[in-house]
mmCIF file of C-alpha atoms in Angstrom:
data_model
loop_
_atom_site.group_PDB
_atom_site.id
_atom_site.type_symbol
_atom_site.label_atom_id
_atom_site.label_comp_id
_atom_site.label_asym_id
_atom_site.label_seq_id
_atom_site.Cartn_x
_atom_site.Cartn_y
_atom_site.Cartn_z
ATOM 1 C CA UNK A 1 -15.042 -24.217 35.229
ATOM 2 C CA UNK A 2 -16.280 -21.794 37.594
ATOM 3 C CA UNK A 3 -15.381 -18.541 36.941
ATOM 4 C CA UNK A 4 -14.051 -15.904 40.378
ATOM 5 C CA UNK A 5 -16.873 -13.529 39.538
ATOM 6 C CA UNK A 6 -17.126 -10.144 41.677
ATOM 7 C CA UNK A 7 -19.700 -7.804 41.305
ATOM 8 C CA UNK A 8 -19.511 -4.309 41.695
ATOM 9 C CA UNK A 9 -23.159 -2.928 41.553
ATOM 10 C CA UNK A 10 -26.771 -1.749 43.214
ATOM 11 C CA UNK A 11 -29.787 -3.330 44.626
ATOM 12 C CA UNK A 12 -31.571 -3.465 41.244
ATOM 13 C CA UNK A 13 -28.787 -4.708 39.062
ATOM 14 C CA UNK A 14 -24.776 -5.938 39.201
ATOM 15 C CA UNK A 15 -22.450 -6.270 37.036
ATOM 16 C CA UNK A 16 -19.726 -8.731 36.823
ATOM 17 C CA UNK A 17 -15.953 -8.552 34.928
ATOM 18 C CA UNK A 18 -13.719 -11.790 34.558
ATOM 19 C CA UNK A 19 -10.510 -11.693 33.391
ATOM 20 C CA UNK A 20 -8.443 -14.676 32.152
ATOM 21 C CA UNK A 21 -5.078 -15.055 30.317
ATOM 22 C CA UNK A 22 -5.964 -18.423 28.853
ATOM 23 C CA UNK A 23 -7.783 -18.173 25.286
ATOM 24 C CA UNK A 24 -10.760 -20.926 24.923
ATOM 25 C CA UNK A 25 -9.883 -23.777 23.085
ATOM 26 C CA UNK A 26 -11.460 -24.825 19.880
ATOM 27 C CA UNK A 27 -15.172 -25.758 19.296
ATOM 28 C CA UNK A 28 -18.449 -25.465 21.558
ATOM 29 C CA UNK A 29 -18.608 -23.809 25.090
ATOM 30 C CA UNK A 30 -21.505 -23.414 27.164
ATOM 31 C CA UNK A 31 -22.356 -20.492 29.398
ATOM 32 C CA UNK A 32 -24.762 -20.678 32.715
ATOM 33 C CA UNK A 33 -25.000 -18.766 35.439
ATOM 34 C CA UNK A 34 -26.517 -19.968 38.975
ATOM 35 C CA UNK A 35 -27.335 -17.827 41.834
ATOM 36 C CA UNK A 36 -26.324 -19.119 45.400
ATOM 37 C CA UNK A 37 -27.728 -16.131 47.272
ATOM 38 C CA UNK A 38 -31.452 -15.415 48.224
ATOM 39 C CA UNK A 39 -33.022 -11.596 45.901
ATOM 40 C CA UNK A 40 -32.128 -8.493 47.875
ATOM 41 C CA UNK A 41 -35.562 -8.051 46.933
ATOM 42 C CA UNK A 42 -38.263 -10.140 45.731
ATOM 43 C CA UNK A 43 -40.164 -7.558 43.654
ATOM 44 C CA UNK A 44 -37.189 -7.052 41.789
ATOM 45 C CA UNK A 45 -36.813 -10.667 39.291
ATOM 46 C CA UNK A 46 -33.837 -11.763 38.614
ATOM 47 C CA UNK A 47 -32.723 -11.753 34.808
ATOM 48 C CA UNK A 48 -29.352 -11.790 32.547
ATOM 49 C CA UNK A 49 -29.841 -8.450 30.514
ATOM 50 C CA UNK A 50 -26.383 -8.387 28.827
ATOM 51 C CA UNK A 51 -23.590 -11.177 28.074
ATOM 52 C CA UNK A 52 -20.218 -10.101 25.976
ATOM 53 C CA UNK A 53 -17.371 -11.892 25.403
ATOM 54 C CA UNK A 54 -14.114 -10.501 24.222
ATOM 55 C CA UNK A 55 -10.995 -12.044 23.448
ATOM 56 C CA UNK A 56 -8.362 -10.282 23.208
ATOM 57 C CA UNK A 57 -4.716 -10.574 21.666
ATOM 58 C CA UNK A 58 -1.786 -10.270 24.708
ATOM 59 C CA UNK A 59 -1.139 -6.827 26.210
ATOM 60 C CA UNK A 60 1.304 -5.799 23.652
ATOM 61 C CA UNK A 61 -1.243 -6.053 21.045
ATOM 62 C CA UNK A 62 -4.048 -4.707 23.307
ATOM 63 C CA UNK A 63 -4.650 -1.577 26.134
ATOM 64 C CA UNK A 64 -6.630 -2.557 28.389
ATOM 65 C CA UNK A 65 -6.928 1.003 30.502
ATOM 66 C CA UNK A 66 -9.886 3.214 29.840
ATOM 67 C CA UNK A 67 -8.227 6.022 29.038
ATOM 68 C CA UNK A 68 -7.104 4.309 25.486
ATOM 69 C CA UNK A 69 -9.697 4.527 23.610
ATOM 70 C CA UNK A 70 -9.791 2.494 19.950
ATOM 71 C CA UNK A 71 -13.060 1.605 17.722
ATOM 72 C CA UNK A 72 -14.030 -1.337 15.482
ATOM 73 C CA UNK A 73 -16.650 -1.325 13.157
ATOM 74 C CA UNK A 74 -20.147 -2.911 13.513
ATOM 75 C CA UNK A 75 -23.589 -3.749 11.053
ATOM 76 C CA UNK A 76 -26.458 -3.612 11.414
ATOM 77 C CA UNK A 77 -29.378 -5.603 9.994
ATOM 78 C CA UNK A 78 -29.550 -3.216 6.813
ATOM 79 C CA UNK A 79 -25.983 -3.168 6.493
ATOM 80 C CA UNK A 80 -24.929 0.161 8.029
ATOM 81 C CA UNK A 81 -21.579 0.608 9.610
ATOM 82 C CA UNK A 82 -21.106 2.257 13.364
ATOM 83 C CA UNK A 83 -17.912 2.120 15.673
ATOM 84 C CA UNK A 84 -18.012 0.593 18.729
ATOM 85 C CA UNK A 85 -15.284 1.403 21.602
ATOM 86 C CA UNK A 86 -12.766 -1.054 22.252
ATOM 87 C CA UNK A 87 -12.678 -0.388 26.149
ATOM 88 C CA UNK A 88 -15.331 -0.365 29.554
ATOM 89 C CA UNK A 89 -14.509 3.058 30.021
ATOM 90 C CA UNK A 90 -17.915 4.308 28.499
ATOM 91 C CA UNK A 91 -21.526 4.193 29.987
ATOM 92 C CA UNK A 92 -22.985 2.956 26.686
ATOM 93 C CA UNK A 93 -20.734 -0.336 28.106
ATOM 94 C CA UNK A 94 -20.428 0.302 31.734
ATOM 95 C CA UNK A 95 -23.366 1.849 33.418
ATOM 96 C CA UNK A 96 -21.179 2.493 36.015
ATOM 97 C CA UNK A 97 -18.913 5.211 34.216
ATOM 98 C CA UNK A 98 -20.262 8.386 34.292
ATOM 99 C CA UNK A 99 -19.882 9.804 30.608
ATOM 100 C CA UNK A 100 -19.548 8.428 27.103
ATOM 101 C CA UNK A 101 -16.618 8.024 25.396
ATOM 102 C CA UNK A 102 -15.473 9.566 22.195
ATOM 103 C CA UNK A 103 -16.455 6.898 19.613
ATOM 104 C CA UNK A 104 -20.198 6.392 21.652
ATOM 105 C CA UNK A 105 -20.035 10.481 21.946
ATOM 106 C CA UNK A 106 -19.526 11.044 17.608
ATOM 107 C CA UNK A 107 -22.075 7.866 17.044
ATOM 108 C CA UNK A 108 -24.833 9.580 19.067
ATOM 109 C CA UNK A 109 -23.995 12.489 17.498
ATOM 110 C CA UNK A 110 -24.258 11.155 13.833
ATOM 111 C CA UNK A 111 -27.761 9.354 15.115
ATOM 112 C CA UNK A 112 -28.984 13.084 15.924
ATOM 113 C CA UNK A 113 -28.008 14.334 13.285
ATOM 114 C CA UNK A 114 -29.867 12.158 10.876
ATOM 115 C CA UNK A 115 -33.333 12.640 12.470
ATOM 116 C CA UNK A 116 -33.086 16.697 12.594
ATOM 117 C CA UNK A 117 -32.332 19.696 10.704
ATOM 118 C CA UNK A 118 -29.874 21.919 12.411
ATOM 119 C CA UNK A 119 -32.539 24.514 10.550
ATOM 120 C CA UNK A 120 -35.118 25.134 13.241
ATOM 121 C CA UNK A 121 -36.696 27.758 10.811
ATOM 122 C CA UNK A 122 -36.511 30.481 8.436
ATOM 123 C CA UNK A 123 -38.019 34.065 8.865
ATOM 124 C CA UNK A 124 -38.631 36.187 5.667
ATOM 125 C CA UNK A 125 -40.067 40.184 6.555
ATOM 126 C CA UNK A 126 -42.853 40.967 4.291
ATOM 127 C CA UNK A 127 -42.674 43.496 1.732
ATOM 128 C CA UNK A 128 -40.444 44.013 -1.472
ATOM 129 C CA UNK A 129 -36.740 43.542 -1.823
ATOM 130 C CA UNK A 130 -34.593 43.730 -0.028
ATOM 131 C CA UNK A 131 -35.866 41.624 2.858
ATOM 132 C CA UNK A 132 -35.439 41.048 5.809
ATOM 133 C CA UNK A 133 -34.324 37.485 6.290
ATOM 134 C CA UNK A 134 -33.450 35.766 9.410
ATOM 135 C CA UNK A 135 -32.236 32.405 10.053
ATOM 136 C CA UNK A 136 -32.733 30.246 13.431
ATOM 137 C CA UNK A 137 -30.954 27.030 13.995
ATOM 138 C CA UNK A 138 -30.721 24.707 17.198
ATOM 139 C CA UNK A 139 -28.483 26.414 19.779
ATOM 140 C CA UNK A 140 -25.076 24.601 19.224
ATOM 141 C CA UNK A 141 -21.471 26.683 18.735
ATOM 142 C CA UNK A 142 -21.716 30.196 19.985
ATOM 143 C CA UNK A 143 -25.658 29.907 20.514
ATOM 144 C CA UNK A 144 -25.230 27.582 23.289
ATOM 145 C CA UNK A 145 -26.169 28.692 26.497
ATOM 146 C CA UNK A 146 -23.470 30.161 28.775
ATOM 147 C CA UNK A 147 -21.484 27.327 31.178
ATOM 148 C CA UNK A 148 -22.487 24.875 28.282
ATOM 149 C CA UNK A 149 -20.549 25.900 25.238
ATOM 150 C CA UNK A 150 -17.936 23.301 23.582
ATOM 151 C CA UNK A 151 -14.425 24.443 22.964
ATOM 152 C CA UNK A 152 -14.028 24.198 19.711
ATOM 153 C CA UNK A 153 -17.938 24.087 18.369
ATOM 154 C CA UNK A 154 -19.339 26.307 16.044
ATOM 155 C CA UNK A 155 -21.693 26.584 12.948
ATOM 156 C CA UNK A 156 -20.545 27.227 9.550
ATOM 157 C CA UNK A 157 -23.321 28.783 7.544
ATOM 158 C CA UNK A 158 -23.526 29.472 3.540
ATOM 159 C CA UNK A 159 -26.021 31.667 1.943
ATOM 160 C CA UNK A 160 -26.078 30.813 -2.307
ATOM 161 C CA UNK A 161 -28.018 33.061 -4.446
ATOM 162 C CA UNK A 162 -29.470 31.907 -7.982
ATOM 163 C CA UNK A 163 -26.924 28.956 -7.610
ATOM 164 C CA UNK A 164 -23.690 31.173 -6.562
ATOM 165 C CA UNK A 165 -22.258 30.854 -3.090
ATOM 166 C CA UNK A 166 -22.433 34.656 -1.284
ATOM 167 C CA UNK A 167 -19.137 34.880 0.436
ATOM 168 C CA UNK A 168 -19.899 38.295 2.378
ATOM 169 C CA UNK A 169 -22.636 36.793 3.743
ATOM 170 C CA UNK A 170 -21.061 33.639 5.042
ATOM 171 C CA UNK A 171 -22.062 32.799 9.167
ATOM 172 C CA UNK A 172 -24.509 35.172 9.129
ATOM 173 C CA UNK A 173 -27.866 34.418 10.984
ATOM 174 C CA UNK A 174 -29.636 37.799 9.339
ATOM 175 C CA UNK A 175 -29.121 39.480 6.052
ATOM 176 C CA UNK A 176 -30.991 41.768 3.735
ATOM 177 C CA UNK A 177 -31.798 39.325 0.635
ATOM 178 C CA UNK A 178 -32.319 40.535 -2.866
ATOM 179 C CA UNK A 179 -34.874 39.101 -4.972
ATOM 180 C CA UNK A 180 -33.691 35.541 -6.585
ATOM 181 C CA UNK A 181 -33.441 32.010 -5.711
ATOM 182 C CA UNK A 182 -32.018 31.989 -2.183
ATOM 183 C CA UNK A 183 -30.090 28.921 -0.475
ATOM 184 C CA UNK A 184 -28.903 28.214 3.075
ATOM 185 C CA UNK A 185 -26.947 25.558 4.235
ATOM 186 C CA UNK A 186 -25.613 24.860 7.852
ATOM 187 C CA UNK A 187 -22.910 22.722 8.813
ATOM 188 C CA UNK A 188 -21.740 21.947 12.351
ATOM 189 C CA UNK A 189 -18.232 21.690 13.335
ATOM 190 C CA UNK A 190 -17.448 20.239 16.523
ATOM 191 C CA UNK A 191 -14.418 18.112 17.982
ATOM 192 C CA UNK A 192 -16.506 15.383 19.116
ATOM 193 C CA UNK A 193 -16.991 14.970 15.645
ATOM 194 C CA UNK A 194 -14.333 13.467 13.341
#
């Protein structure tokens, strides 16, 4: 069956939707793809980067606009679970859209978050106690730069002494530290994050 394709794309790639209300029947299909048209370019070779197929159930079980957003779970080779977004509406799908969508947005999030610290680094003053301590983390919450701050974003910090959580001295970024065993943790709240 050949399939109404129509492209919507650039000079150095295209991309093609097809919509059908007819499910595929049972067993084997093939797919192939033939080009009738001379390159726009012949430094540029022609190649199939990307194939998906989705079935879906009918429109009462399924939105199709891209402003309903919905997630399913993938694996990966070592058995680790990430969402994937239901919908086009998403430049990790579409190349055409211009953002990411909220699922893409929190995975890319949890994929930065497991290669850094949010810790860039500690500074202790010399001397005897109390010291000066100081703590410097990546610029995210209120330590974003102005006309790029997230509603909603912010860092929660927690300083523990000798194993006991210092309440006074919670979200502070500087404090004057007795002598002891000294612990910081940061966490980082944000709504793109569930």
């Amino acid at each position: 069956q050949v399939l109404p394709w129509t492209t919507h794309g650039f000079d150095d790639r295209e991309f093609y939707d097809w919509y059908g209300n007819e499910g595929f029947i049972k067993g084997p299909h093939t797919f192939s793809v033939r080009s009738k048209t001379n390159s726009t370019n012949p430094n540029i070779p022609r190649m199939i980067c990307n194939v998906q197929l989705h079935e879906f159930g009918s429109e009462t079980d399924f939105h199709m606009s891209n402003d309903y957003i919905s997630a399913y779970p993938t694996f990966d080779r070592y058995g680790d679970k990430t969402f994937r977004p239901t919908n086009a509406g998403c430049l990790m799908k579409n190349m055409t859209h211009d953002s990411f969508c909220p699922v893409c947005r929190e995975g890319i999030w949890y994929q930065f978050l497991e290669r850094i610290s949010l810790i860039d680094s500690v500074v202790i003053s010399p001397g005897s106690a109390p010291r000066n301590v100081t703590l410097n983390t990546l610029k995210l919450g209120a330590l974003r730069a102005s006309g790029n701050e997230v509603e909603g974003e912010r860092l929660k910090v927690r300083w523990s002494r000798d194993g006991q959580d210092q309440i006074k001295l919670r979200n502070k970024f500087s404090i004057q530290a007795d002598s002891g065993s000294w612990n910081i943790s940061v966490e980082l709240v944000t709504p793109e994050i569930r």
